[in-house]
Amino acid sequence: MRREFEAQARIGRYGKTGLARAAFTPEYNEVRSLVAGWMAKAGLRTRVDAVGNLFGRKAGTWRDRPVVMTGSHLDTQRPGGRFDGIAGVLAGLEAVRGIVETDARHDHPIEVVAFIGEESSCGLNCFGSRVLVGRLGVDAMRAAVHPPSGRSVYQAVRDAGGNPSLTRQCILPRGYVKAFVELHIEQGPVLDSKGFPIGVVDVIAGRRWGEIVFDGVTAHSGGQPMALRKDAGMAAAELMVEAEAVARRESGRSRATLTFGEIAFTPGWISIIPGHARVSFDLRATSDAGLDRVVNGIERLLLRIRRERGVTGRLVIKGTISPVPASPGICRTIREAADALGHRWVSVASGGLHDACQLAALAPVGMVFVPSVRGLSHTPAELTSMADLARGAETLAGSLLRLSQSEVRA
């Protein structure tokens, strides 16, 4: 695994420790070919579908049974780190390689998948997994821009050697997957700070995102008295501070997080009072009720700030994803596998979205987390130790082997 990690980290390198490897680029095709070669060498039968998802299959004792699937993604943010996504693919490969080498019997086939375009750096997040469950088609590809090339995602898929006109043929049929287990770095500090090598994910947080827009009156920064201002920028600032307090109160109930990642003031000059302000928001929580409570709290703040500051304002929700609970049966299987190996584990929530969220439309899902040093991710400083990755791969192997027995329910 160490040799494979070092080899993949040379493709699309960014600085000393980072990667900038978006989907549908020459660098992505290179790393996918490398991993496909490792799969074939391990005895897996490989294929790449029309949009670029890579599959490696180990046949089971019973040929026509649904597959037990594992995997993650090979693409990164621009820039990102060496472990986000790739850890799940290579740990999945190592797990199945261990099953191959020990000649352990299993009834169901096992597949390792490298989903293409999980990161938004390709223009559409969870691209490959959404295609597989029938949630993303050619219209969305034509409408989205592929940032590295400036072309449509549809054209980027073609340029990378795919055939997006066959997208519907990529959809996996109902009953194809028995269970899906994704190993991923935690991307948070819980495991690292508490000293647990394994996290068993009980729920993947839901998400609502969009923007909050204020309109006031543009005026001279020196000529307009403070009492008479209708400052859209300060309205936005006040809302952000108070909305954070709403999310903090909710975090104890549904592990809510709220991020304002983009701020834009217009006209955007030092000596002009902003007449227009826009802030993006990214809200996550482990229950729909928690998401509702924070949104309702922000809407109440909006009403008060509009009235007190004499501005107009609106909240625009651009997208929503409900929380995805992990399968209790898969969680139990992961815990049993970790216990059998003597690896300490703790139940955790996933604040990040993953391909597992999409596969939940087809089958029961579960996730194995391994520690992220200092909780860092989506940065070249991202780090997970090889010892923790090995423990994760061992736990994943035990989980896959159990789930691939016909008598074990997911």
mmCIF file of C-alpha atoms in Angstrom:
data_model
loop_
_atom_site.group_PDB
_atom_site.id
_atom_site.type_symbol
_atom_site.label_atom_id
_atom_site.label_comp_id
_atom_site.label_asym_id
_atom_site.label_seq_id
_atom_site.Cartn_x
_atom_site.Cartn_y
_atom_site.Cartn_z
ATOM 1 C CA MET A 1 0.000 0.000 0.000
ATOM 2 C CA ARG A 2 2.829 2.401 0.770
ATOM 3 C CA ARG A 3 4.395 1.826 -2.654
ATOM 4 C CA GLU A 4 1.034 2.333 -4.348
ATOM 5 C CA PHE A 5 0.326 5.516 -2.417
ATOM 6 C CA GLU A 6 3.706 6.924 -3.292
ATOM 7 C CA ALA A 7 3.249 6.026 -6.966
ATOM 8 C CA GLN A 8 -0.198 7.639 -7.292
ATOM 9 C CA ALA A 9 0.971 10.748 -5.400
ATOM 10 C CA ARG A 10 3.429 11.531 -8.202
ATOM 11 C CA ILE A 11 0.583 12.003 -10.696
ATOM 12 C CA GLY A 12 -0.863 15.502 -10.578
ATOM 13 C CA ARG A 13 1.507 16.568 -7.801
ATOM 14 C CA TYR A 14 0.956 20.010 -6.288
ATOM 15 C CA GLY A 15 3.881 21.286 -4.239
ATOM 16 C CA LYS A 16 5.602 18.825 -1.912
ATOM 17 C CA THR A 17 2.593 16.995 -0.503
ATOM 18 C CA GLY A 18 -0.499 18.030 -2.452
ATOM 19 C CA LEU A 19 -2.371 16.882 -5.528
ATOM 20 C CA ALA A 20 -4.361 18.806 -8.140
ATOM 21 C CA ARG A 21 -5.960 15.989 -10.115
ATOM 22 C CA ALA A 22 -9.393 16.797 -11.454
ATOM 23 C CA ALA A 23 -11.475 14.232 -13.299
ATOM 24 C CA PHE A 24 -11.458 14.183 -17.121
ATOM 25 C CA THR A 25 -7.840 15.358 -17.389
ATOM 26 C CA PRO A 26 -4.728 13.539 -18.678
ATOM 27 C CA GLU A 27 -3.487 13.202 -15.077
ATOM 28 C CA TYR A 28 -6.709 11.512 -14.053
ATOM 29 C CA ASN A 29 -6.585 9.068 -16.955
ATOM 30 C CA GLU A 30 -2.991 8.247 -16.033
ATOM 31 C CA VAL A 31 -3.779 7.412 -12.402
ATOM 32 C CA ARG A 32 -6.847 5.384 -13.395
ATOM 33 C CA SER A 33 -4.747 3.301 -15.787
ATOM 34 C CA LEU A 34 -2.191 2.759 -13.030
ATOM 35 C CA VAL A 35 -4.834 1.549 -10.569
ATOM 36 C CA ALA A 36 -6.493 -0.624 -13.221
ATOM 37 C CA GLY A 37 -3.153 -2.334 -13.727
ATOM 38 C CA TRP A 38 -2.856 -3.017 -9.997
ATOM 39 C CA MET A 39 -6.375 -4.454 -9.992
ATOM 40 C CA ALA A 40 -5.602 -6.758 -12.894
ATOM 41 C CA LYS A 41 -2.366 -7.900 -11.247
ATOM 42 C CA ALA A 42 -4.376 -8.765 -8.126
ATOM 43 C CA GLY A 43 -6.578 -11.050 -10.222
ATOM 44 C CA LEU A 44 -9.580 -8.767 -10.600
ATOM 45 C CA ARG A 45 -11.472 -8.480 -13.861
ATOM 46 C CA THR A 46 -11.514 -4.779 -14.762
ATOM 47 C CA ARG A 47 -13.740 -2.560 -16.863
ATOM 48 C CA VAL A 48 -14.241 1.181 -17.385
ATOM 49 C CA ASP A 49 -17.766 2.343 -18.150
ATOM 50 C CA ALA A 50 -18.799 5.003 -20.665
ATOM 51 C CA VAL A 51 -18.278 7.944 -18.290
ATOM 52 C CA GLY A 52 -15.036 6.740 -16.707
ATOM 53 C CA ASN A 53 -15.904 4.731 -13.585
ATOM 54 C CA LEU A 54 -13.379 1.925 -13.023
ATOM 55 C CA PHE A 55 -14.510 -1.469 -11.680
ATOM 56 C CA GLY A 56 -12.416 -4.426 -10.518
ATOM 57 C CA ARG A 57 -14.368 -7.638 -9.853
ATOM 58 C CA LYS A 58 -13.549 -10.800 -7.951
ATOM 59 C CA ALA A 59 -16.037 -13.560 -8.710
ATOM 60 C CA GLY A 60 -17.837 -15.304 -5.872
ATOM 61 C CA THR A 61 -18.736 -18.961 -5.443
ATOM 62 C CA TRP A 62 -22.229 -18.196 -6.712
ATOM 63 C CA ARG A 63 -21.991 -16.400 -10.032
ATOM 64 C CA ASP A 64 -25.255 -14.472 -10.192
ATOM 65 C CA ARG A 65 -25.453 -13.118 -6.649
ATOM 66 C CA PRO A 66 -25.519 -9.325 -6.023
ATOM 67 C CA VAL A 67 -22.076 -7.810 -5.504
ATOM 68 C CA VAL A 68 -20.570 -6.563 -2.284
ATOM 69 C CA MET A 69 -19.007 -3.299 -3.357
ATOM 70 C CA THR A 70 -16.305 -1.036 -1.949
ATOM 71 C CA GLY A 71 -14.348 1.917 -3.267
ATOM 72 C CA SER A 72 -14.099 5.686 -3.420
ATOM 73 C CA HIS A 73 -12.552 8.170 -5.867
ATOM 74 C CA LEU A 74 -9.201 9.007 -7.476
ATOM 75 C CA ASP A 75 -9.776 12.702 -8.239
ATOM 76 C CA THR A 76 -8.870 15.557 -5.882
ATOM 77 C CA GLN A 77 -9.652 19.144 -5.135
ATOM 78 C CA ARG A 78 -7.449 21.755 -6.871
ATOM 79 C CA PRO A 79 -5.381 21.632 -4.770
ATOM 80 C CA GLY A 80 -6.151 18.811 -2.393
ATOM 81 C CA GLY A 81 -4.300 16.087 -0.541
ATOM 82 C CA ARG A 82 -2.955 12.620 -1.218
ATOM 83 C CA PHE A 83 -5.470 10.617 0.842
ATOM 84 C CA ASP A 84 -8.989 11.944 0.257
ATOM 85 C CA GLY A 85 -10.689 9.365 -1.959
ATOM 86 C CA ILE A 86 -7.607 7.422 -3.002
ATOM 87 C CA ALA A 87 -7.394 5.878 0.480
ATOM 88 C CA GLY A 88 -10.713 4.137 -0.093
ATOM 89 C CA VAL A 89 -9.742 2.797 -3.505
ATOM 90 C CA LEU A 90 -6.343 1.454 -2.475
ATOM 91 C CA ALA A 91 -7.594 0.114 0.869
ATOM 92 C CA GLY A 92 -10.391 -1.626 -1.027
ATOM 93 C CA LEU A 93 -7.880 -3.117 -3.440
ATOM 94 C CA GLU A 94 -5.648 -4.246 -0.569
ATOM 95 C CA ALA A 95 -8.630 -5.781 1.240
ATOM 96 C CA VAL A 96 -9.677 -7.812 -1.800
ATOM 97 C CA ARG A 97 -6.044 -8.709 -2.521
ATOM 98 C CA GLY A 98 -5.862 -10.167 0.976
ATOM 99 C CA ILE A 99 -9.002 -12.200 0.340
ATOM 100 C CA VAL A 100 -7.511 -13.444 -2.951
ATOM 101 C CA GLU A 101 -4.168 -14.375 -1.384
ATOM 102 C CA THR A 102 -5.755 -16.320 1.489
ATOM 103 C CA ASP A 103 -8.203 -18.038 -0.875
ATOM 104 C CA ALA A 104 -11.040 -17.240 1.518
ATOM 105 C CA ARG A 105 -14.407 -18.531 0.308
ATOM 106 C CA HIS A 106 -17.178 -16.021 -0.374
ATOM 107 C CA ASP A 107 -20.521 -16.527 -2.069
ATOM 108 C CA HIS A 108 -21.142 -13.042 -3.476
ATOM 109 C CA PRO A 109 -18.813 -11.323 -5.940
ATOM 110 C CA ILE A 110 -16.778 -8.402 -4.589
ATOM 111 C CA GLU A 111 -16.129 -5.259 -6.615
ATOM 112 C CA VAL A 112 -13.694 -2.415 -6.020
ATOM 113 C CA VAL A 113 -14.826 0.805 -7.701
ATOM 114 C CA ALA A 114 -13.005 4.057 -8.442
ATOM 115 C CA PHE A 115 -15.849 6.510 -8.972
ATOM 116 C CA ILE A 116 -14.936 9.329 -11.312
ATOM 117 C CA GLY A 117 -15.449 12.974 -10.412
ATOM 118 C CA GLU A 118 -16.491 12.865 -6.748
ATOM 119 C CA GLU A 119 -14.941 16.291 -6.149
ATOM 120 C CA SER A 120 -16.555 19.469 -7.434
ATOM 121 C CA SER A 121 -13.270 20.350 -9.151
ATOM 122 C CA CYS A 122 -14.633 18.583 -12.260
ATOM 123 C CA GLY A 123 -17.737 20.770 -12.357
ATOM 124 C CA LEU A 124 -20.256 18.295 -10.875
ATOM 125 C CA ASN A 125 -19.709 16.594 -7.528
ATOM 126 C CA CYS A 126 -20.311 12.849 -7.033
ATOM 127 C CA PHE A 127 -20.399 12.638 -10.829
ATOM 128 C CA GLY A 128 -19.689 8.952 -11.367
ATOM 129 C CA SER A 129 -21.786 7.625 -8.502
ATOM 130 C CA ARG A 130 -24.741 9.822 -9.487
ATOM 131 C CA VAL A 131 -24.534 8.417 -13.014
ATOM 132 C CA LEU A 132 -24.566 4.869 -11.642
ATOM 133 C CA VAL A 133 -27.793 5.428 -9.692
ATOM 134 C CA GLY A 134 -29.500 7.357 -12.497
ATOM 135 C CA ARG A 135 -29.402 10.785 -10.852
ATOM 136 C CA LEU A 136 -27.227 12.563 -13.409
ATOM 137 C CA GLY A 137 -27.728 12.645 -17.151
ATOM 138 C CA VAL A 138 -26.478 14.327 -20.281
ATOM 139 C CA ASP A 139 -28.487 17.527 -19.787
ATOM 140 C CA ALA A 140 -26.658 18.268 -16.533
ATOM 141 C CA MET A 141 -23.336 17.435 -18.206
ATOM 142 C CA ARG A 142 -24.008 19.869 -21.042
ATOM 143 C CA ALA A 143 -25.055 22.629 -18.631
ATOM 144 C CA ALA A 144 -22.036 22.346 -16.299
ATOM 145 C CA VAL A 145 -18.564 23.737 -16.990
ATOM 146 C CA HIS A 146 -15.443 21.606 -16.531
ATOM 147 C CA PRO A 147 -13.139 24.145 -14.794
ATOM 148 C CA PRO A 148 -9.768 22.744 -15.976
ATOM 149 C CA SER A 149 -10.730 22.936 -19.654
ATOM 150 C CA GLY A 150 -13.462 25.582 -19.718
ATOM 151 C CA ARG A 151 -15.589 23.262 -21.836
ATOM 152 C CA SER A 152 -18.830 21.566 -20.851
ATOM 153 C CA VAL A 153 -18.557 18.481 -18.672
ATOM 154 C CA TYR A 154 -20.169 16.556 -21.531
ATOM 155 C CA GLN A 155 -17.328 17.549 -23.863
ATOM 156 C CA ALA A 156 -14.740 16.893 -21.145
ATOM 157 C CA VAL A 157 -15.996 13.320 -20.794
ATOM 158 C CA ARG A 158 -15.610 12.869 -24.568
ATOM 159 C CA ASP A 159 -12.162 14.459 -24.608
ATOM 160 C CA ALA A 160 -11.078 12.060 -21.846
ATOM 161 C CA GLY A 161 -12.069 9.059 -23.960
ATOM 162 C CA GLY A 162 -15.581 8.477 -22.626
ATOM 163 C CA ASN A 163 -18.878 8.315 -24.461
ATOM 164 C CA PRO A 164 -21.435 10.420 -22.569
ATOM 165 C CA SER A 165 -24.169 9.592 -25.080
ATOM 166 C CA LEU A 166 -24.186 6.128 -23.445
ATOM 167 C CA THR A 167 -24.662 7.493 -19.928
ATOM 168 C CA ARG A 168 -27.939 5.682 -19.346
ATOM 169 C CA GLN A 169 -26.239 2.362 -20.079
ATOM 170 C CA CYS A 170 -24.007 2.982 -17.032
ATOM 171 C CA ILE A 171 -26.916 2.860 -14.575
ATOM 172 C CA LEU A 172 -26.641 -0.137 -12.259
ATOM 173 C CA PRO A 173 -29.842 -2.204 -12.134
ATOM 174 C CA ARG A 174 -31.852 -2.712 -8.967
ATOM 175 C CA GLY A 175 -30.556 -5.728 -7.109
ATOM 176 C CA TYR A 176 -27.034 -5.446 -8.546
ATOM 177 C CA VAL A 177 -25.483 -4.407 -5.194
ATOM 178 C CA LYS A 178 -25.986 -6.284 -1.925
ATOM 179 C CA ALA A 179 -24.008 -3.840 0.206
ATOM 180 C CA PHE A 180 -21.631 -0.926 -0.254
ATOM 181 C CA VAL A 181 -18.858 -0.141 2.246
ATOM 182 C CA GLU A 182 -16.629 2.879 1.682
ATOM 183 C CA LEU A 183 -13.380 3.476 3.541
ATOM 184 C CA HIS A 184 -12.448 7.147 3.803
ATOM 185 C CA ILE A 185 -10.227 9.415 5.820
ATOM 186 C CA GLU A 186 -12.311 11.127 8.498
ATOM 187 C CA GLN A 187 -11.635 14.715 7.327
ATOM 188 C CA GLY A 188 -12.252 15.763 10.923
ATOM 189 C CA PRO A 189 -10.421 15.576 14.278
ATOM 190 C CA VAL A 190 -12.426 13.054 16.330
ATOM 191 C CA LEU A 191 -10.406 9.877 15.702
ATOM 192 C CA ASP A 192 -7.045 11.646 15.838
ATOM 193 C CA SER A 193 -7.827 13.541 19.041
ATOM 194 C CA LYS A 194 -9.350 10.552 20.844
ATOM 195 C CA GLY A 195 -6.792 7.990 19.687
ATOM 196 C CA PHE A 196 -9.159 5.615 17.864
ATOM 197 C CA PRO A 197 -7.827 3.961 14.688
ATOM 198 C CA ILE A 198 -11.287 3.085 13.333
ATOM 199 C CA GLY A 199 -14.483 5.101 13.035
ATOM 200 C CA VAL A 200 -17.776 3.368 12.293
ATOM 201 C CA VAL A 201 -19.994 5.912 10.566
ATOM 202 C CA ASP A 202 -23.583 5.830 11.796
ATOM 203 C CA VAL A 203 -24.926 8.663 9.629
ATOM 204 C CA ILE A 204 -23.749 10.858 6.761
ATOM 205 C CA ALA A 205 -24.891 14.410 7.385
ATOM 206 C CA GLY A 206 -27.421 16.071 5.139
ATOM 207 C CA ARG A 207 -26.714 19.388 3.494
ATOM 208 C CA ARG A 208 -28.465 22.561 2.405
ATOM 209 C CA TRP A 209 -26.618 25.234 0.540
ATOM 210 C CA GLY A 210 -27.301 28.502 -1.175
ATOM 211 C CA GLU A 211 -26.889 32.208 -0.574
ATOM 212 C CA ILE A 212 -28.209 35.136 1.425
ATOM 213 C CA VAL A 213 -28.595 38.421 -0.453
ATOM 214 C CA PHE A 214 -29.047 41.928 0.994
ATOM 215 C CA ASP A 215 -29.867 45.151 -0.836
ATOM 216 C CA GLY A 216 -29.381 48.512 0.815
ATOM 217 C CA VAL A 217 -28.289 51.947 -0.422
ATOM 218 C CA THR A 218 -24.865 52.715 -1.881
ATOM 219 C CA ALA A 219 -23.456 55.926 -0.366
ATOM 220 C CA HIS A 220 -20.263 57.855 0.441
ATOM 221 C CA SER A 221 -18.374 56.345 3.356
ATOM 222 C CA GLY A 222 -17.578 59.725 4.875
ATOM 223 C CA GLY A 223 -20.660 61.683 3.938
ATOM 224 C CA GLN A 224 -23.336 59.282 5.177
ATOM 225 C CA PRO A 225 -23.923 59.406 8.976
ATOM 226 C CA MET A 226 -23.958 56.061 10.748
ATOM 227 C CA ALA A 227 -27.556 56.488 11.933
ATOM 228 C CA LEU A 228 -28.884 57.008 8.395
ATOM 229 C CA ARG A 229 -27.087 54.182 6.617
ATOM 230 C CA LYS A 230 -28.713 51.225 4.885
ATOM 231 C CA ASP A 231 -25.528 49.176 4.731
ATOM 232 C CA ALA A 232 -26.000 45.835 3.023
ATOM 233 C CA GLY A 233 -22.506 44.735 4.032
ATOM 234 C CA MET A 234 -23.079 45.237 7.741
ATOM 235 C CA ALA A 235 -26.459 43.511 7.477
ATOM 236 C CA ALA A 236 -24.658 40.486 6.036
ATOM 237 C CA ALA A 237 -21.969 40.644 8.720
ATOM 238 C CA GLU A 238 -24.538 40.779 11.511
ATOM 239 C CA LEU A 239 -26.441 37.861 10.045
ATOM 240 C CA MET A 240 -23.320 35.712 9.725
ATOM 241 C CA VAL A 241 -22.309 36.236 13.364
ATOM 242 C CA GLU A 242 -25.774 35.573 14.740
ATOM 243 C CA ALA A 243 -26.464 32.637 12.421
ATOM 244 C CA GLU A 244 -23.265 31.008 13.650
ATOM 245 C CA ALA A 245 -24.713 31.168 17.165
ATOM 246 C CA VAL A 246 -27.882 29.435 15.915
ATOM 247 C CA ALA A 247 -25.786 26.636 14.400
ATOM 248 C CA ARG A 248 -23.676 26.302 17.555
ATOM 249 C CA ARG A 249 -26.813 25.770 19.631
ATOM 250 C CA GLU A 250 -28.044 23.146 17.179
ATOM 251 C CA SER A 251 -24.677 21.347 16.983
ATOM 252 C CA GLY A 252 -25.345 19.510 20.244
ATOM 253 C CA ARG A 253 -28.584 18.032 18.901
ATOM 254 C CA SER A 254 -27.802 17.205 15.280
ATOM 255 C CA ARG A 255 -24.065 17.937 14.946
ATOM 256 C CA ALA A 256 -24.893 20.952 12.776
ATOM 257 C CA THR A 257 -22.193 22.973 11.033
ATOM 258 C CA LEU A 258 -22.619 26.256 9.167
ATOM 259 C CA THR A 259 -20.035 27.845 6.868
ATOM 260 C CA PHE A 260 -20.091 31.149 5.011
ATOM 261 C CA GLY A 261 -17.397 30.512 2.427
ATOM 262 C CA GLU A 262 -17.957 33.345 -0.060
ATOM 263 C CA ILE A 263 -18.611 37.023 0.613
ATOM 264 C CA ALA A 264 -19.169 39.654 -2.089
ATOM 265 C CA PHE A 265 -19.908 43.343 -1.483
ATOM 266 C CA THR A 266 -20.919 45.720 -4.267
ATOM 267 C CA PRO A 267 -19.519 48.128 -5.454
ATOM 268 C CA GLY A 268 -16.619 46.677 -3.457
ATOM 269 C CA TRP A 269 -14.539 49.781 -2.789
ATOM 270 C CA ILE A 270 -13.001 51.044 0.452
ATOM 271 C CA SER A 271 -14.755 54.421 0.472
ATOM 272 C CA ILE A 272 -18.227 53.260 -0.624
ATOM 273 C CA ILE A 273 -20.955 51.849 1.611
ATOM 274 C CA PRO A 274 -22.055 48.536 0.046
ATOM 275 C CA GLY A 275 -25.482 48.709 -1.504
ATOM 276 C CA HIS A 276 -25.514 44.994 -2.228
ATOM 277 C CA ALA A 277 -24.090 42.005 -0.362
ATOM 278 C CA ARG A 278 -24.106 38.291 -1.074
ATOM 279 C CA VAL A 279 -22.836 35.501 1.155
ATOM 280 C CA SER A 280 -22.885 31.782 0.405
ATOM 281 C CA PHE A 281 -23.833 29.296 3.087
ATOM 282 C CA ASP A 282 -23.160 25.587 3.541
ATOM 283 C CA LEU A 283 -25.304 24.005 6.251
ATOM 284 C CA ARG A 284 -24.947 20.401 7.387
ATOM 285 C CA ALA A 285 -26.671 18.338 10.066
ATOM 286 C CA THR A 286 -27.404 14.711 10.842
ATOM 287 C CA SER A 287 -31.191 15.146 10.733
ATOM 288 C CA ASP A 288 -33.665 16.938 8.496
ATOM 289 C CA ALA A 289 -35.189 18.438 11.642
ATOM 290 C CA GLY A 290 -31.810 19.932 12.539
ATOM 291 C CA LEU A 291 -31.457 21.430 9.074
ATOM 292 C CA ASP A 292 -34.968 22.886 9.381
ATOM 293 C CA ARG A 293 -34.263 24.436 12.778
ATOM 294 C CA VAL A 294 -31.154 26.253 11.565
ATOM 295 C CA VAL A 295 -32.822 27.482 8.368
ATOM 296 C CA ASN A 296 -35.829 28.704 10.348
ATOM 297 C CA GLY A 297 -33.494 30.475 12.749
ATOM 298 C CA ILE A 298 -31.710 32.237 9.885
ATOM 299 C CA GLU A 299 -35.029 33.318 8.402
ATOM 300 C CA ARG A 300 -36.060 34.876 11.734
ATOM 301 C CA LEU A 301 -32.752 36.729 11.861
ATOM 302 C CA LEU A 302 -33.351 37.996 8.338
ATOM 303 C CA LEU A 303 -36.708 39.485 9.293
ATOM 304 C CA ARG A 304 -35.252 41.338 12.279
ATOM 305 C CA ILE A 305 -32.143 42.610 10.477
ATOM 306 C CA ARG A 306 -34.190 43.830 7.518
ATOM 307 C CA ARG A 307 -36.480 45.752 9.855
ATOM 308 C CA GLU A 308 -33.740 47.246 12.049
ATOM 309 C CA ARG A 309 -31.332 48.191 9.236
ATOM 310 C CA GLY A 310 -33.846 49.268 6.600
ATOM 311 C CA VAL A 311 -32.544 46.845 3.980
ATOM 312 C CA THR A 312 -34.135 44.082 1.969
ATOM 313 C CA GLY A 313 -32.853 40.533 2.187
ATOM 314 C CA ARG A 314 -33.670 37.012 1.111
ATOM 315 C CA LEU A 315 -32.415 33.499 1.651
ATOM 316 C CA VAL A 316 -32.075 31.324 -1.459
ATOM 317 C CA ILE A 317 -31.663 27.566 -1.030
ATOM 318 C CA LYS A 318 -29.942 26.181 -4.135
ATOM 319 C CA GLY A 319 -29.766 22.546 -3.142
ATOM 320 C CA THR A 320 -30.630 20.077 -0.437
ATOM 321 C CA ILE A 321 -29.512 16.554 0.406
ATOM 322 C CA SER A 322 -31.120 14.600 3.236
ATOM 323 C CA PRO A 323 -28.981 12.777 5.802
ATOM 324 C CA VAL A 324 -28.121 9.173 4.941
ATOM 325 C CA PRO A 325 -28.195 6.733 7.873
ATOM 326 C CA ALA A 326 -25.786 3.841 7.650
ATOM 327 C CA SER A 327 -27.194 0.329 7.622
ATOM 328 C CA PRO A 328 -27.316 -1.063 11.186
ATOM 329 C CA GLY A 329 -26.341 -4.471 9.803
ATOM 330 C CA ILE A 330 -23.268 -3.103 8.043
ATOM 331 C CA CYS A 331 -22.287 -1.058 11.106
ATOM 332 C CA ARG A 332 -22.501 -4.209 13.229
ATOM 333 C CA THR A 333 -20.394 -6.098 10.676
ATOM 334 C CA ILE A 334 -17.685 -3.395 10.698
ATOM 335 C CA ARG A 335 -17.601 -3.399 14.510
ATOM 336 C CA GLU A 336 -17.285 -7.185 14.568
ATOM 337 C CA ALA A 337 -14.451 -7.089 12.041
ATOM 338 C CA ALA A 338 -12.587 -4.444 14.060
ATOM 339 C CA ASP A 339 -13.110 -6.342 17.317
ATOM 340 C CA ALA A 340 -11.780 -9.554 15.767
ATOM 341 C CA LEU A 341 -8.604 -7.690 14.796
ATOM 342 C CA GLY A 342 -8.238 -5.933 18.143
ATOM 343 C CA HIS A 343 -8.689 -2.480 16.580
ATOM 344 C CA ARG A 344 -10.411 0.041 18.828
ATOM 345 C CA TRP A 345 -13.369 1.784 17.206
ATOM 346 C CA VAL A 346 -15.850 4.548 17.932
ATOM 347 C CA SER A 347 -19.144 5.527 16.285
ATOM 348 C CA VAL A 348 -18.883 8.819 14.388
ATOM 349 C CA ALA A 349 -20.915 10.929 11.984
ATOM 350 C CA SER A 350 -19.650 11.987 8.586
ATOM 351 C CA GLY A 351 -19.912 15.709 7.993
ATOM 352 C CA GLY A 352 -18.669 15.339 4.429
ATOM 353 C CA LEU A 353 -20.625 13.993 1.488
ATOM 354 C CA HIS A 354 -19.370 10.815 -0.159
ATOM 355 C CA ASP A 355 -20.174 8.453 -3.008
ATOM 356 C CA ALA A 356 -21.840 6.268 -0.364
ATOM 357 C CA CYS A 357 -24.630 8.871 -0.198
ATOM 358 C CA GLN A 358 -25.511 8.079 -3.799
ATOM 359 C CA LEU A 359 -25.133 4.298 -3.556
ATOM 360 C CA ALA A 360 -27.679 4.341 -0.730
ATOM 361 C CA ALA A 361 -30.309 4.626 -3.476
ATOM 362 C CA LEU A 362 -29.381 1.085 -4.565
ATOM 363 C CA ALA A 363 -28.345 -0.805 -1.447
ATOM 364 C CA PRO A 364 -27.540 -0.622 2.264
ATOM 365 C CA VAL A 365 -24.361 1.395 2.860
ATOM 366 C CA GLY A 366 -21.734 1.788 5.548
ATOM 367 C CA MET A 367 -18.436 3.608 5.998
ATOM 368 C CA VAL A 368 -15.132 2.954 7.723
ATOM 369 C CA PHE A 369 -13.215 6.059 8.795
ATOM 370 C CA VAL A 370 -9.485 6.207 9.474
ATOM 371 C CA PRO A 371 -7.866 9.168 11.274
ATOM 372 C CA SER A 372 -6.928 12.446 9.634
ATOM 373 C CA VAL A 373 -3.969 14.018 11.414
ATOM 374 C CA ARG A 374 -5.234 17.238 13.085
ATOM 375 C CA GLY A 375 -8.498 16.731 11.212
ATOM 376 C CA LEU A 376 -7.115 18.348 8.057
ATOM 377 C CA SER A 377 -8.461 17.574 4.582
ATOM 378 C CA HIS A 378 -9.011 19.295 1.222
ATOM 379 C CA THR A 379 -5.529 20.732 1.668
ATOM 380 C CA PRO A 380 -2.004 19.621 0.697
ATOM 381 C CA ALA A 381 -1.371 19.302 4.463
ATOM 382 C CA GLU A 382 -3.765 16.336 4.602
ATOM 383 C CA LEU A 383 -2.129 13.323 6.294
ATOM 384 C CA THR A 384 -3.099 9.820 7.419
ATOM 385 C CA SER A 385 -0.490 7.368 8.681
ATOM 386 C CA MET A 386 0.185 4.177 6.769
ATOM 387 C CA ALA A 387 -0.336 2.225 10.001
ATOM 388 C CA ASP A 388 -3.864 3.596 10.294
ATOM 389 C CA LEU A 389 -4.525 2.906 6.611
ATOM 390 C CA ALA A 390 -3.374 -0.690 7.116
ATOM 391 C CA ARG A 391 -5.725 -1.085 10.102
ATOM 392 C CA GLY A 392 -8.515 0.351 7.992
ATOM 393 C CA ALA A 393 -7.791 -2.056 5.127
ATOM 394 C CA GLU A 394 -7.767 -5.008 7.545
ATOM 395 C CA THR A 395 -11.100 -3.941 9.017
ATOM 396 C CA LEU A 396 -12.528 -3.419 5.543
ATOM 397 C CA ALA A 397 -11.335 -6.880 4.436
ATOM 398 C CA GLY A 398 -13.044 -8.517 7.393
ATOM 399 C CA SER A 399 -16.226 -6.554 6.711
ATOM 400 C CA LEU A 400 -16.312 -7.423 2.993
ATOM 401 C CA LEU A 401 -15.639 -11.087 3.658
ATOM 402 C CA ARG A 402 -18.471 -11.296 6.193
ATOM 403 C CA LEU A 403 -20.930 -9.423 3.960
ATOM 404 C CA SER A 404 -20.092 -11.607 0.968
ATOM 405 C CA GLN A 405 -21.347 -14.725 2.740
ATOM 406 C CA SER A 406 -24.861 -15.626 1.622
ATOM 407 C CA GLU A 407 -26.177 -16.042 5.174
ATOM 408 C CA VAL A 408 -25.091 -12.546 6.298
ATOM 409 C CA ARG A 409 -27.660 -9.799 5.816
ATOM 410 C CA ALA A 410 -26.677 -6.205 5.108
#
